[in-house]
Amino acid sequence: MIQAHKTFSRRQALELYNNLVLPRRIEERMLKLLRQNRISKWFSGIGQEAIAVGVASALREEDYLLPMHRNLGLFTTRGVDLYRLFCQWLGKADGYTGGRDRSFHFGIPEKRIVGMISHLAATMPVADGLALASKLRGSGYVACSFCGDGATSEGEFHEALNLAAVWELPVIFIIENNGYGLSTPTEEQYACEDLVDRAWGYGMGGAKVDGNNIFDVMKAVAKARKLALGGQPTLIEAKTFRMRGHEEASGTFYVPDEKVEEWAKKDPLDRMERWLLDNEIVSGNDELDAVREKVDATFLPELERALKADDPVFDRREHEQRIFAPADFPERPSPSTSSERRFVDAIRLSLQQAFEEDEDFLIMGQDIAEYGGVFKVTEGFVEQFGRDRIRNTPIIEAGALGCAVGLALEGFKPVVEMQFADFISCGFNQIINNIAKGPYRWMPPLNITIRAPHGAGVGAGPYHSQSPEGWFMQHPGLKIVVPSTVEDAQNLFYSALHDPNPVLFFEHKKLYRSIRGEVPDHCIPEQLGQAKVRREGTDASIITYGMGVHWARDTADRYAEQNTAIEIVDLRTLAPLDLETVKKSVAKTNRVLLLQEPSTTLGPMSELASLITEQCFELLDAPVMRCSSLDMPVPFHPDLEKEYLADARLEETLENLLRY
C-alpha cells in the first residue's frame, strides 16, 4: 500500500486519480488506433503515469515543463486542448504543429510547455535558459526538464546540470529511469549504482524516488521546487519501468518475463485505487468505474472529432514564411559624427550600443567577463553592464546555445560567443536541431546571435583557423552574415542583434586589427540579405565575401593597370542569399569567378555556382569558375598556410577565366 504524505480531501484525491486515469485511457485508445494504422507511431508511457502527473500536480501553472516521449500526463494535467492534442498525433491541420512535426515534438507557450526533439537531452540546457530568465527577473518560477536513463549519457545532460549548479538556477531535472534505453538495459548504460549519485558531483541536490508512487513523486518535487527557488537545483531519479517497447514496433522481446510481472504489481493506477479503497475515500469499484466512464466521456468525443479533421494542405509560401520572421528596425536619425575604427572596435561598438539601449541583451561565452574574451571584444563590459548580463560559461558550447533558446523564449536577446568558430562544431546539434528548426515547428521567433571568430592567415593551425560558415547554409532558419569592412562589421552586427531570427555572425580574426575605416559613431541597422558591389567592372565579376573581398581588391588593382576592369560583388550574407545582385553583375560582365576561403568541396560557392548556371546560363561567355582553399586541413606554418589559401591561386584562376 502507498502512503500519502499529506492530507487529501476527497475532492483532491479523486482529482488526482482522475488525472492518472486520463492519460492511461487515452493511451489504450491510441494503441488501438496504431494497430488500425490510423497513427504512425506511439511511445507508450503506460505504467509511468505517476511521474508525469505527480510532477505536474506538485508544480504551479507558472512553472515550465520540458517533457519527453512518455509524459502525456503532463499535458493532460496541465489541461491542454484535447482536440488539438489528438490532431497533433494524427498529423492533422489543427494540431499544434499543423503537420510539420509529430507526436510530442511541440510546445504550448501559453501552458508553459516546451516540446522535445528526437535528439535526447537537447532540451535540458533550454531549461537552464528559462530558469536563468526567472532568476534575472525575479519571476519566482522554476523550469522542470525530463529525460530518460539513456539520455543521461548525452553530453548536453552533463552540460545542463553543470551550468545549472554553477549558476544556481531554479531548475529541476527529472530522470525517468525505466530500465532500458530502447533495448539497452541500465547495467550497460552506466556503472554507478544510481543515476542520482551524479548530483553530488555537480554540487546540486539529489533525490531518488519510487516513480510509481505518485505521493513520493509529489513530495520530492515540492521540496525540489522550494530548494530551486533558493538557488539549489535538484536532480530527481524516479525509478519506474517501461511496460511496453521503446515504441510499439520495437516490442519487448528483450525484457525478461519475470521483470514485467514484478513491475506489473507496482502499477501506479492499481496502487492509487487500493489507497482510495483502503482510506475509504471511495466505497467500492463502482465509484472507480464511474471515474473511468467520466474520463472516457471527456476525451472520446474530442478524439472522434480529430479523426474527422482536415489533413494539412501544403502551401509553400506559408511554410517558407515560418522560417524567418520579418525584421522591423526602428528608424533612427543619421549619425552626425564619425571616427576611425578597426574591425574589432566596430563590433565592440555595436555590442555596447545595443546593450546600452536594451536591457534584454546579455552575452554568454568562455572568458568573456573580466578577461574580456580572447579578442577583447567585451573588455570592460562587466564594469559597465554587470555580471548578470556579461556571463562567463564553463566550456559548454551546446549548453550555452541551448540556454540561449530558453532565454529567447522568455523575451531576452541572448548573444553567444564561440571562442573560435572551430568550436562551433560542439554546438552543432543545438544550432541545427533546436535553434534553426524551432520557429518552423512551433516556437516564436528566436532572437539569438552567435558570434564566431573564423578564418585563417594568422598561423593558428587546423583547429583555430577554419571557416565553417558553409556548414550551415543548407539548414533553413539561420541567417549567416560575414562582413568584410569595418562599416559592415559595425552595422551588420547591430542589425544581427536586432533581427528577431537566429543569426550566425562570422568575424574574420585577421581583419580584427588589420583594417581600419571611418565610420559613424552610431550604428545604422539594415535588412540582412543584401549584397553590395564593392567595385564596378565590365570584364569579369569576382563574387565573394569576408576576407575574399580584400583578396579580390588587391587582384583587381593589379589588373586595372592592364586596363582590365574587374567587378567585385560582396555577398555579405550567405543566408538569405542576394541572387538578384549577383545576376545583375553576371549580365554586365558575362564572366564569373567565385572566390571563397573555405575548401572547394561543398563550400558556399558550390551552391552559388549551381544557381548561376541554372539562372544565368545564356548570359555567360565562359564557364563559372571557382577559386577556393585546398581540400585539406588548414596547415600551421605560415608558408604552408599561404599556399593552402585560395589567394595563392586567385590570379591564375582569373587569368584562365579571362582567356577562355
XYZ file of C-alpha atoms in Angstrom:
660
model
C 0.000 0.000 0.000
C 1.237 3.512 -0.744
C 1.172 6.201 1.892
C 0.036 9.745 1.227
C 2.454 12.336 2.534
C -0.200 14.948 3.156
C -3.866 15.043 3.929
C -6.016 14.976 0.834
C -9.641 15.947 0.714
C -11.959 13.591 -1.090
C -12.151 16.055 -3.989
C -8.362 16.337 -4.245
C -7.879 12.584 -4.054
C -10.422 11.891 -6.770
C -8.964 14.636 -8.944
C -5.533 13.047 -8.622
C -6.977 9.667 -9.558
C -8.808 11.235 -12.492
C -5.517 12.758 -13.679
C -3.859 9.328 -13.561
C -6.691 7.605 -15.378
C -6.954 10.099 -18.232
C -3.528 9.500 -19.835
C -3.911 5.727 -19.329
C -7.287 5.612 -21.068
C -6.052 7.840 -23.890
C -3.024 5.611 -24.395
C -5.114 2.459 -24.518
C -7.218 4.043 -27.256
C -4.153 5.266 -29.164
C -2.711 1.760 -29.181
C -5.885 0.556 -30.865
C -5.548 3.277 -33.478
C -1.936 2.279 -34.029
C -2.965 -1.302 -34.717
C -5.538 0.070 -37.156
C -2.752 2.032 -38.893
C -4.503 5.327 -38.160
C -1.487 6.800 -36.375
C 2.104 6.215 -37.452
C 3.959 5.789 -34.164
C 3.429 5.659 -30.424
C 5.767 5.907 -27.463
C 3.938 4.366 -24.544
C 4.077 5.701 -21.000
C 1.776 3.050 -19.577
C 2.975 2.292 -16.059
C 4.845 5.595 -15.725
C 1.904 7.963 -15.279
C 2.681 8.727 -11.635
C 5.811 10.644 -12.653
C 4.239 12.998 -15.178
C 1.019 13.508 -13.230
C 2.863 13.821 -9.927
C 5.271 16.425 -11.253
C 2.552 18.493 -12.924
C 0.419 18.304 -9.772
C 3.234 19.426 -7.485
C 4.334 22.350 -9.637
C 2.480 25.578 -10.314
C 0.971 26.804 -13.545
C 3.710 29.397 -14.000
C 6.446 26.735 -13.838
C 7.875 25.489 -17.110
C 7.658 21.824 -18.127
C 10.047 20.308 -20.684
C 8.676 16.792 -21.323
C 9.807 13.751 -23.294
C 8.054 10.901 -25.121
C 6.271 9.321 -22.166
C 4.920 12.357 -20.389
C 1.361 12.507 -21.679
C 0.240 13.074 -18.084
C 1.981 16.459 -18.064
C -0.133 17.657 -20.962
C -3.425 16.307 -19.655
C -2.837 17.525 -16.089
C -1.998 20.973 -17.456
C -5.372 20.917 -19.212
C -4.244 21.186 -22.820
C -6.853 21.244 -25.575
C -7.505 17.537 -26.192
C -8.844 18.042 -29.707
C -5.645 19.810 -30.782
C -3.575 17.216 -28.939
C -5.206 14.371 -30.879
C -4.849 16.329 -34.125
C -1.146 16.675 -33.369
C -0.697 12.917 -33.085
C -2.768 12.332 -36.213
C -0.795 14.910 -38.184
C -3.909 16.998 -38.807
C -4.049 20.661 -39.786
C -5.434 21.626 -36.370
C -2.538 20.024 -34.483
C -0.114 22.165 -32.559
C 2.404 21.991 -35.408
C -0.096 21.748 -38.253
C 1.502 18.541 -39.502
C 5.027 19.980 -39.518
C 6.181 17.683 -36.710
C 4.905 14.617 -34.936
C 3.967 13.107 -31.563
C 5.261 15.141 -28.596
C 7.607 17.304 -30.674
C 5.774 20.510 -29.879
C 5.318 23.098 -27.200
C 2.463 25.239 -25.934
C 3.783 28.598 -24.709
C 0.531 29.574 -23.005
C 0.693 26.333 -20.983
C 4.419 26.839 -20.228
C 5.297 23.608 -22.034
C 8.451 23.421 -24.183
C 8.440 20.453 -26.534
C 11.118 17.856 -27.031
C 13.148 16.940 -30.096
C 14.411 13.496 -31.076
C 17.959 14.323 -30.010
C 17.674 13.318 -26.377
C 18.805 15.687 -23.619
C 18.846 18.588 -26.098
C 16.113 20.496 -24.252
C 17.813 20.215 -20.867
C 20.020 23.292 -21.452
C 16.867 25.090 -22.627
C 15.513 24.605 -19.100
C 18.627 26.394 -17.828
C 17.804 29.381 -20.017
C 14.207 29.511 -18.830
C 15.397 29.230 -15.234
C 18.011 31.944 -15.741
C 15.282 34.244 -17.074
C 13.287 33.596 -13.898
C 16.304 34.341 -11.722
C 17.275 37.535 -13.540
C 13.768 38.948 -13.404
C 12.819 37.587 -10.001
C 9.802 35.892 -11.576
C 9.596 33.107 -8.998
C 9.015 30.186 -11.338
C 11.079 27.045 -11.885
C 11.830 25.019 -15.007
C 11.446 21.250 -14.846
C 13.154 19.158 -17.510
C 12.680 15.432 -18.171
C 14.966 12.818 -19.628
C 15.231 9.046 -19.637
C 18.040 6.932 -18.259
C 19.554 6.581 -21.721
C 19.769 10.330 -22.268
C 21.928 10.764 -19.158
C 24.883 9.609 -21.275
C 24.459 12.532 -23.666
C 26.813 15.486 -23.427
C 24.001 18.006 -23.126
C 22.774 16.260 -19.967
C 26.116 16.925 -18.293
C 26.459 20.457 -19.654
C 22.949 21.360 -18.476
C 23.456 20.010 -14.958
C 26.847 21.641 -14.586
C 25.585 25.020 -15.775
C 22.536 24.868 -13.508
C 24.716 24.135 -10.484
C 27.353 26.765 -11.280
C 24.750 29.474 -11.882
C 22.495 28.285 -9.012
C 19.454 28.174 -11.267
C 15.841 27.423 -10.250
C 15.638 24.217 -12.250
C 14.618 20.612 -11.551
C 15.869 17.702 -13.645
C 13.789 14.515 -13.672
C 15.315 11.221 -14.793
C 12.647 8.667 -15.639
C 14.747 5.573 -15.092
C 12.566 2.940 -16.714
C 15.216 0.289 -17.123
C 16.010 0.470 -20.832
C 17.284 2.868 -23.484
C 15.379 1.303 -26.395
C 16.730 -2.235 -25.773
C 19.919 -1.434 -23.823
C 19.474 -2.251 -20.115
C 20.713 0.170 -17.487
C 23.663 -2.005 -16.483
C 25.071 -1.406 -19.966
C 24.436 2.349 -19.786
C 26.157 3.397 -16.575
C 28.373 1.915 -13.888
C 27.191 3.860 -10.849
C 24.586 2.275 -8.598
C 22.054 5.063 -9.040
C 21.967 7.889 -11.552
C 21.105 10.345 -8.795
C 24.614 9.812 -7.416
C 25.790 12.157 -10.150
C 24.038 15.054 -8.441
C 26.693 15.264 -5.743
C 29.440 15.519 -8.356
C 27.790 18.577 -9.826
C 27.165 20.172 -6.457
C 23.387 20.052 -6.626
C 20.646 18.412 -4.615
C 19.535 14.892 -5.412
C 16.646 12.577 -4.627
C 15.746 9.021 -5.559
C 12.031 8.238 -5.532
C 9.651 5.423 -6.303
C 8.402 6.674 -9.663
C 5.285 4.530 -9.423
C 4.220 6.191 -6.177
C 2.561 9.473 -7.030
C 2.777 10.744 -3.444
C 6.542 10.164 -3.310
C 6.940 11.976 -6.619
C 4.859 14.940 -5.476
C 6.696 15.233 -2.174
C 10.127 15.154 -3.857
C 9.144 17.710 -6.492
C 7.565 20.074 -3.966
C 10.779 20.000 -1.922
C 12.919 20.423 -5.048
C 10.876 23.419 -6.121
C 11.479 25.156 -2.814
C 15.206 24.424 -2.983
C 15.418 25.550 -6.617
C 13.913 28.931 -5.826
C 16.539 29.239 -3.114
C 19.342 28.686 -5.611
C 19.859 24.920 -5.399
C 18.846 22.920 -8.469
C 17.864 19.297 -7.898
C 18.284 16.056 -9.826
C 15.472 13.564 -9.147
C 15.788 9.956 -10.248
C 12.351 8.379 -10.468
C 12.625 4.591 -10.567
C 9.982 3.079 -12.813
C 9.623 0.563 -15.615
C 8.699 0.661 -19.272
C 5.858 -1.822 -19.590
C 5.818 -1.662 -23.384
C 8.504 -1.206 -26.029
C 10.553 1.900 -26.678
C 7.889 2.433 -29.313
C 5.346 -0.167 -30.286
C 7.227 -1.502 -33.307
C 10.245 -2.495 -31.205
C 8.310 -4.828 -28.883
C 9.597 -6.125 -25.543
C 11.154 -9.481 -26.503
C 14.432 -8.459 -24.852
C 12.787 -7.956 -21.437
C 12.614 -10.989 -19.100
C 9.020 -12.022 -18.365
C 9.625 -12.096 -14.623
C 10.691 -8.449 -14.709
C 7.474 -7.437 -16.407
C 5.448 -9.435 -13.882
C 7.311 -7.861 -10.967
C 6.676 -4.321 -12.142
C 3.071 -5.023 -13.106
C 2.400 -5.422 -9.381
C 3.587 -1.828 -8.891
C 1.239 -0.291 -11.445
C 0.617 3.295 -10.264
C -3.109 3.182 -11.043
C -3.608 -0.071 -9.166
C -1.739 1.332 -6.178
C -3.765 4.514 -6.219
C -7.014 2.565 -6.395
C -6.010 0.431 -3.414
C -5.158 3.589 -1.485
C -8.538 5.135 -2.294
C -10.307 1.985 -1.125
C -8.168 1.407 1.968
C -8.647 5.008 3.102
C -12.376 4.782 2.402
C -12.241 7.696 0.001
C -14.301 5.538 -2.337
C -16.637 2.833 -1.150
C -16.061 0.337 -3.916
C -15.179 -0.395 -7.518
C -18.394 1.204 -8.745
C -17.045 4.646 -7.883
C -13.767 3.881 -9.635
C -15.682 2.713 -12.701
C -17.613 5.964 -12.626
C -14.384 7.947 -12.791
C -13.223 5.937 -15.804
C -16.553 6.477 -17.532
C -16.338 10.199 -16.861
C -12.798 10.263 -18.277
C -13.904 8.441 -21.430
C -16.733 10.911 -21.874
C -14.169 13.707 -21.626
C -11.783 12.633 -24.357
C -13.579 10.239 -26.737
C -15.724 12.891 -28.446
C -12.624 15.045 -28.986
C -10.782 12.063 -30.452
C -13.640 11.276 -32.835
C -13.702 14.899 -33.896
C -9.947 14.847 -34.520
C -10.187 11.672 -36.594
C -12.535 13.508 -38.954
C -10.497 16.721 -39.038
C -8.823 18.036 -42.175
C -5.380 16.894 -43.204
C -2.868 19.703 -43.778
C -2.524 21.113 -47.296
C 0.942 22.135 -48.393
C 1.163 25.859 -49.052
C 4.772 26.557 -49.957
C 4.540 30.290 -49.296
C 3.011 29.727 -45.859
C 5.704 27.227 -44.916
C 8.507 29.464 -46.148
C 7.133 32.400 -44.184
C 7.530 30.399 -40.989
C 11.292 30.144 -41.474
C 12.099 33.821 -40.885
C 10.051 36.412 -39.041
C 10.037 39.911 -40.585
C 12.737 42.186 -39.225
C 11.352 45.613 -38.363
C 14.091 48.054 -37.398
C 13.084 51.373 -35.835
C 14.082 54.464 -37.783
C 16.965 56.358 -36.260
C 18.395 59.796 -37.065
C 21.510 59.805 -39.214
C 24.665 59.955 -37.074
C 26.263 63.377 -37.090
C 29.794 62.338 -36.157
C 32.194 59.604 -37.192
C 35.501 58.134 -36.069
C 38.215 55.880 -37.404
C 37.845 52.363 -36.053
C 39.329 48.953 -36.504
C 37.181 45.977 -37.462
C 37.188 44.685 -33.882
C 36.307 48.127 -32.496
C 33.261 48.304 -34.762
C 31.933 45.013 -33.426
C 32.551 46.177 -29.892
C 30.708 49.460 -30.539
C 27.679 47.606 -31.937
C 27.511 45.326 -28.930
C 27.978 48.187 -26.489
C 25.346 50.361 -28.141
C 22.763 47.555 -28.205
C 23.418 46.728 -24.542
C 23.043 50.378 -23.544
C 19.737 50.668 -25.380
C 18.060 47.431 -24.305
C 18.470 45.558 -21.011
C 17.137 42.360 -22.606
C 20.536 41.820 -24.250
C 23.037 39.579 -22.474
C 26.086 37.715 -23.689
C 27.434 34.295 -22.711
C 30.755 32.697 -23.535
C 34.091 31.466 -22.297
C 36.344 34.058 -20.642
C 34.212 36.993 -21.811
C 33.697 38.664 -18.422
C 36.695 40.135 -16.552
C 39.106 38.774 -19.173
C 37.122 40.437 -21.964
C 37.234 37.460 -24.343
C 40.311 36.175 -26.140
C 39.979 39.009 -28.687
C 38.998 41.598 -26.026
C 35.673 42.490 -27.641
C 33.905 42.573 -24.257
C 36.758 44.087 -22.244
C 35.314 46.417 -19.624
C 31.738 45.233 -20.193
C 31.439 43.654 -16.746
C 32.105 47.002 -15.117
C 29.559 48.704 -17.373
C 26.773 46.109 -17.569
C 27.375 43.739 -14.643
C 27.925 40.003 -14.390
C 24.248 39.173 -14.831
C 24.494 40.314 -18.447
C 28.157 39.519 -19.196
C 28.297 35.862 -18.257
C 31.283 33.543 -18.245
C 30.245 29.987 -19.042
C 32.013 26.714 -18.468
C 33.428 25.138 -21.631
C 29.993 24.152 -22.905
C 29.152 25.288 -26.426
C 25.993 23.162 -26.598
C 24.937 24.108 -23.082
C 25.301 27.833 -23.744
C 23.428 27.636 -27.049
C 20.591 25.624 -25.502
C 20.429 28.089 -22.648
C 20.058 30.851 -25.237
C 16.931 29.140 -26.574
C 15.298 29.270 -23.149
C 16.273 32.907 -22.677
C 14.901 33.841 -26.098
C 11.610 32.088 -25.347
C 11.312 34.390 -22.334
C 11.956 37.533 -24.381
C 15.678 38.012 -23.748
C 18.052 38.681 -26.652
C 20.994 36.407 -25.916
C 24.349 36.630 -27.653
C 26.568 33.550 -27.535
C 30.265 33.875 -28.275
C 32.091 30.904 -29.727
C 35.647 31.497 -28.570
C 36.764 30.326 -32.016
C 34.433 29.396 -34.866
C 36.126 25.985 -34.989
C 34.461 25.119 -31.666
C 31.003 25.687 -33.098
C 31.002 22.017 -34.082
C 30.497 21.196 -30.390
C 27.213 23.117 -30.529
C 26.061 21.839 -33.910
C 23.125 19.887 -32.502
C 21.666 22.893 -30.718
C 22.100 25.203 -33.713
C 20.717 22.822 -36.321
C 18.077 20.866 -34.445
C 16.846 23.279 -31.780
C 17.538 26.807 -32.947
C 17.149 26.568 -36.727
C 14.069 24.327 -36.748
C 12.292 25.726 -33.689
C 10.241 28.572 -35.209
C 9.244 26.456 -38.213
C 7.960 23.749 -35.901
C 6.161 25.713 -33.166
C 8.351 28.263 -31.408
C 8.057 32.037 -31.597
C 10.948 33.816 -33.351
C 14.250 33.314 -31.532
C 16.389 36.438 -31.310
C 19.720 34.653 -30.823
C 23.013 35.991 -32.163
C 26.012 33.666 -32.331
C 29.420 35.301 -32.693
C 32.044 33.136 -34.373
C 35.630 34.397 -34.945
C 36.768 32.468 -38.030
C 39.358 32.366 -40.749
C 42.985 31.579 -41.491
C 46.015 33.675 -42.298
C 47.126 34.064 -38.699
C 49.201 30.886 -38.330
C 46.836 29.273 -35.857
C 46.736 25.761 -37.298
C 43.889 23.378 -38.162
C 41.760 23.908 -35.030
C 41.747 27.707 -34.834
C 41.613 28.692 -38.497
C 38.575 27.108 -40.091
C 35.818 28.915 -41.959
C 32.726 26.807 -41.157
C 30.088 29.246 -42.419
C 29.155 26.948 -45.308
C 28.263 24.129 -42.916
C 25.068 25.953 -42.006
C 23.800 27.120 -45.385
C 21.713 24.025 -46.053
C 19.753 24.407 -42.803
C 16.799 26.799 -43.184
C 16.097 29.050 -40.234
C 19.561 30.559 -39.812
C 20.809 33.870 -41.137
C 24.535 33.784 -41.919
C 26.470 37.052 -42.002
C 30.137 37.506 -42.957
C 31.242 41.172 -43.056
C 34.324 42.324 -44.949
C 34.558 46.004 -43.991
C 34.663 47.997 -40.779
C 31.348 49.645 -41.672
C 29.674 46.280 -42.238
C 31.178 44.835 -39.083
C 29.518 47.667 -37.184
C 26.155 47.923 -38.911
C 25.539 44.303 -39.862
C 26.347 43.138 -36.359
C 23.983 45.729 -34.913
C 21.364 44.519 -37.392
C 22.002 40.911 -36.413
C 21.488 41.756 -32.754
C 18.092 43.292 -33.510
C 16.949 40.756 -36.074
C 14.237 38.575 -34.492
C 15.714 35.465 -36.119
C 18.787 33.391 -35.215
C 21.911 34.876 -36.790
C 25.367 33.368 -37.135
C 27.836 36.239 -37.319
C 31.282 35.250 -38.589
C 34.108 37.675 -37.761
C 37.432 37.210 -39.538
C 40.242 37.128 -36.999
C 42.839 38.516 -39.399
C 40.645 41.547 -40.080
C 40.151 42.372 -36.391
C 43.173 44.650 -36.133
C 44.475 44.812 -39.706
C 41.884 47.097 -41.327
C 40.518 50.488 -40.350
C 37.730 52.698 -41.598
C 35.976 55.988 -40.916
C 32.524 55.006 -39.689
C 29.614 56.765 -37.950
C 29.610 56.879 -34.157
C 26.124 55.372 -34.089
C 25.137 52.084 -35.719
C 22.743 52.090 -38.668
C 20.541 48.977 -38.916
C 19.624 47.412 -42.247
C 17.857 44.343 -43.530
C 20.157 41.320 -43.695
C 20.442 39.620 -47.068
C 21.641 42.430 -49.348
C 24.868 42.131 -51.331
C 26.975 45.118 -52.382
C 29.041 45.875 -55.471
C 32.355 46.922 -53.959
C 33.987 47.771 -57.297
C 32.448 48.393 -60.678
C 33.831 46.497 -63.655
C 32.993 45.171 -67.120
C 35.396 42.335 -67.924
C 34.648 39.787 -65.187
C 32.879 39.508 -61.846
C 34.534 38.201 -58.704
C 31.772 37.219 -56.337
C 32.988 36.684 -52.802
C 32.598 37.691 -49.147
C 34.651 38.275 -45.997
C 38.402 38.051 -46.485
C 37.821 37.210 -50.142
C 36.808 40.832 -50.762
C 40.304 42.010 -49.767
C 41.997 39.374 -51.924
C 39.773 40.393 -54.828
C 40.533 44.104 -54.378
C 44.277 43.547 -54.406
C 43.981 41.456 -57.551
C 41.600 43.893 -59.260
C 44.043 46.738 -58.557
C 46.794 44.877 -60.409
C 44.515 44.096 -63.359
C 43.394 47.721 -63.549
C 46.969 48.609 -64.506
C 46.412 46.391 -67.570
C 43.105 48.147 -68.394
C 41.072 45.128 -67.271
C 38.077 46.142 -65.161
C 37.115 43.564 -62.549
C 33.784 43.910 -60.744
C 33.660 42.776 -57.112
C 30.407 41.670 -55.529
C 30.459 41.263 -51.744
C 27.703 38.856 -50.729
C 27.860 39.973 -47.064
C 25.243 37.365 -46.112
C 25.201 33.741 -47.212
C 21.655 33.248 -45.953
C 19.496 34.844 -47.171
C 21.464 34.972 -50.417
C 21.043 38.045 -52.633
C 20.893 36.350 -56.010
C 19.452 39.408 -57.776
C 22.591 41.486 -57.261
C 24.672 38.538 -58.440
C 22.563 38.131 -61.596
C 22.893 41.822 -62.464
C 26.656 41.553 -62.236
C 26.721 38.413 -64.380
C 24.587 40.154 -67.008
C 27.035 43.040 -67.002
C 30.373 41.184 -67.268
C 29.378 37.736 -68.615
C 32.256 36.083 -66.755
C 32.169 34.875 -63.167
C 34.819 33.839 -60.684
C 33.540 32.626 -57.320
C 36.085 33.217 -54.561
C 35.880 31.673 -51.093
C 38.200 30.992 -48.180
C 36.721 27.570 -47.272
C 37.910 24.464 -49.079
C 36.479 23.709 -52.511
C 34.191 20.759 -51.891
C 30.723 21.743 -50.661
C 31.849 25.278 -49.882
C 29.395 28.201 -50.067
C 30.289 28.893 -53.690
C 29.296 25.411 -54.825
C 25.679 26.411 -54.250
C 26.126 29.771 -55.934
C 27.761 28.149 -58.968
C 24.733 25.938 -59.420
C 22.304 28.844 -59.101
C 24.214 30.963 -61.625
C 24.376 28.077 -64.086
C 20.651 27.430 -63.736
C 19.505 31.046 -63.958
C 22.202 32.869 -65.951
C 23.494 30.273 -68.400
C 22.696 32.286 -71.530
C 24.493 35.315 -70.119
C 27.805 33.508 -69.673
C 30.726 33.761 -72.096
C 32.801 31.278 -70.074
C 32.212 28.540 -67.525
C 31.650 29.604 -63.941
C 34.980 29.162 -62.185
C 35.745 28.738 -58.503
C 38.811 29.701 -56.540
C 38.922 28.076 -53.115
C 41.315 26.932 -50.471
C 42.541 23.388 -50.852
C 40.649 20.315 -49.714
C 42.799 19.706 -46.662
C 43.001 20.897 -43.055
C 44.459 24.362 -42.533
C 48.235 23.932 -42.016
C 50.032 25.707 -39.181
C 53.279 27.086 -40.636
C 52.737 30.449 -42.389
C 54.479 29.298 -45.584
C 52.262 26.222 -45.785
C 49.135 28.176 -44.865
C 49.829 30.744 -47.581
C 49.862 28.057 -50.271
C 46.741 26.436 -48.823
C 44.599 29.577 -49.057
C 42.609 30.490 -52.163
C 44.524 33.730 -52.598
C 47.536 31.715 -53.796
C 45.597 30.642 -56.902
C 43.404 33.690 -57.494
C 45.344 35.356 -60.318
C 45.896 32.061 -62.118
C 42.172 31.246 -61.957
C 41.168 34.744 -63.042
C 43.601 34.585 -65.949
C 42.053 31.300 -67.111
C 38.597 32.895 -66.934
C 39.615 35.966 -68.934
C 41.415 33.903 -71.605
C 38.523 31.467 -72.140
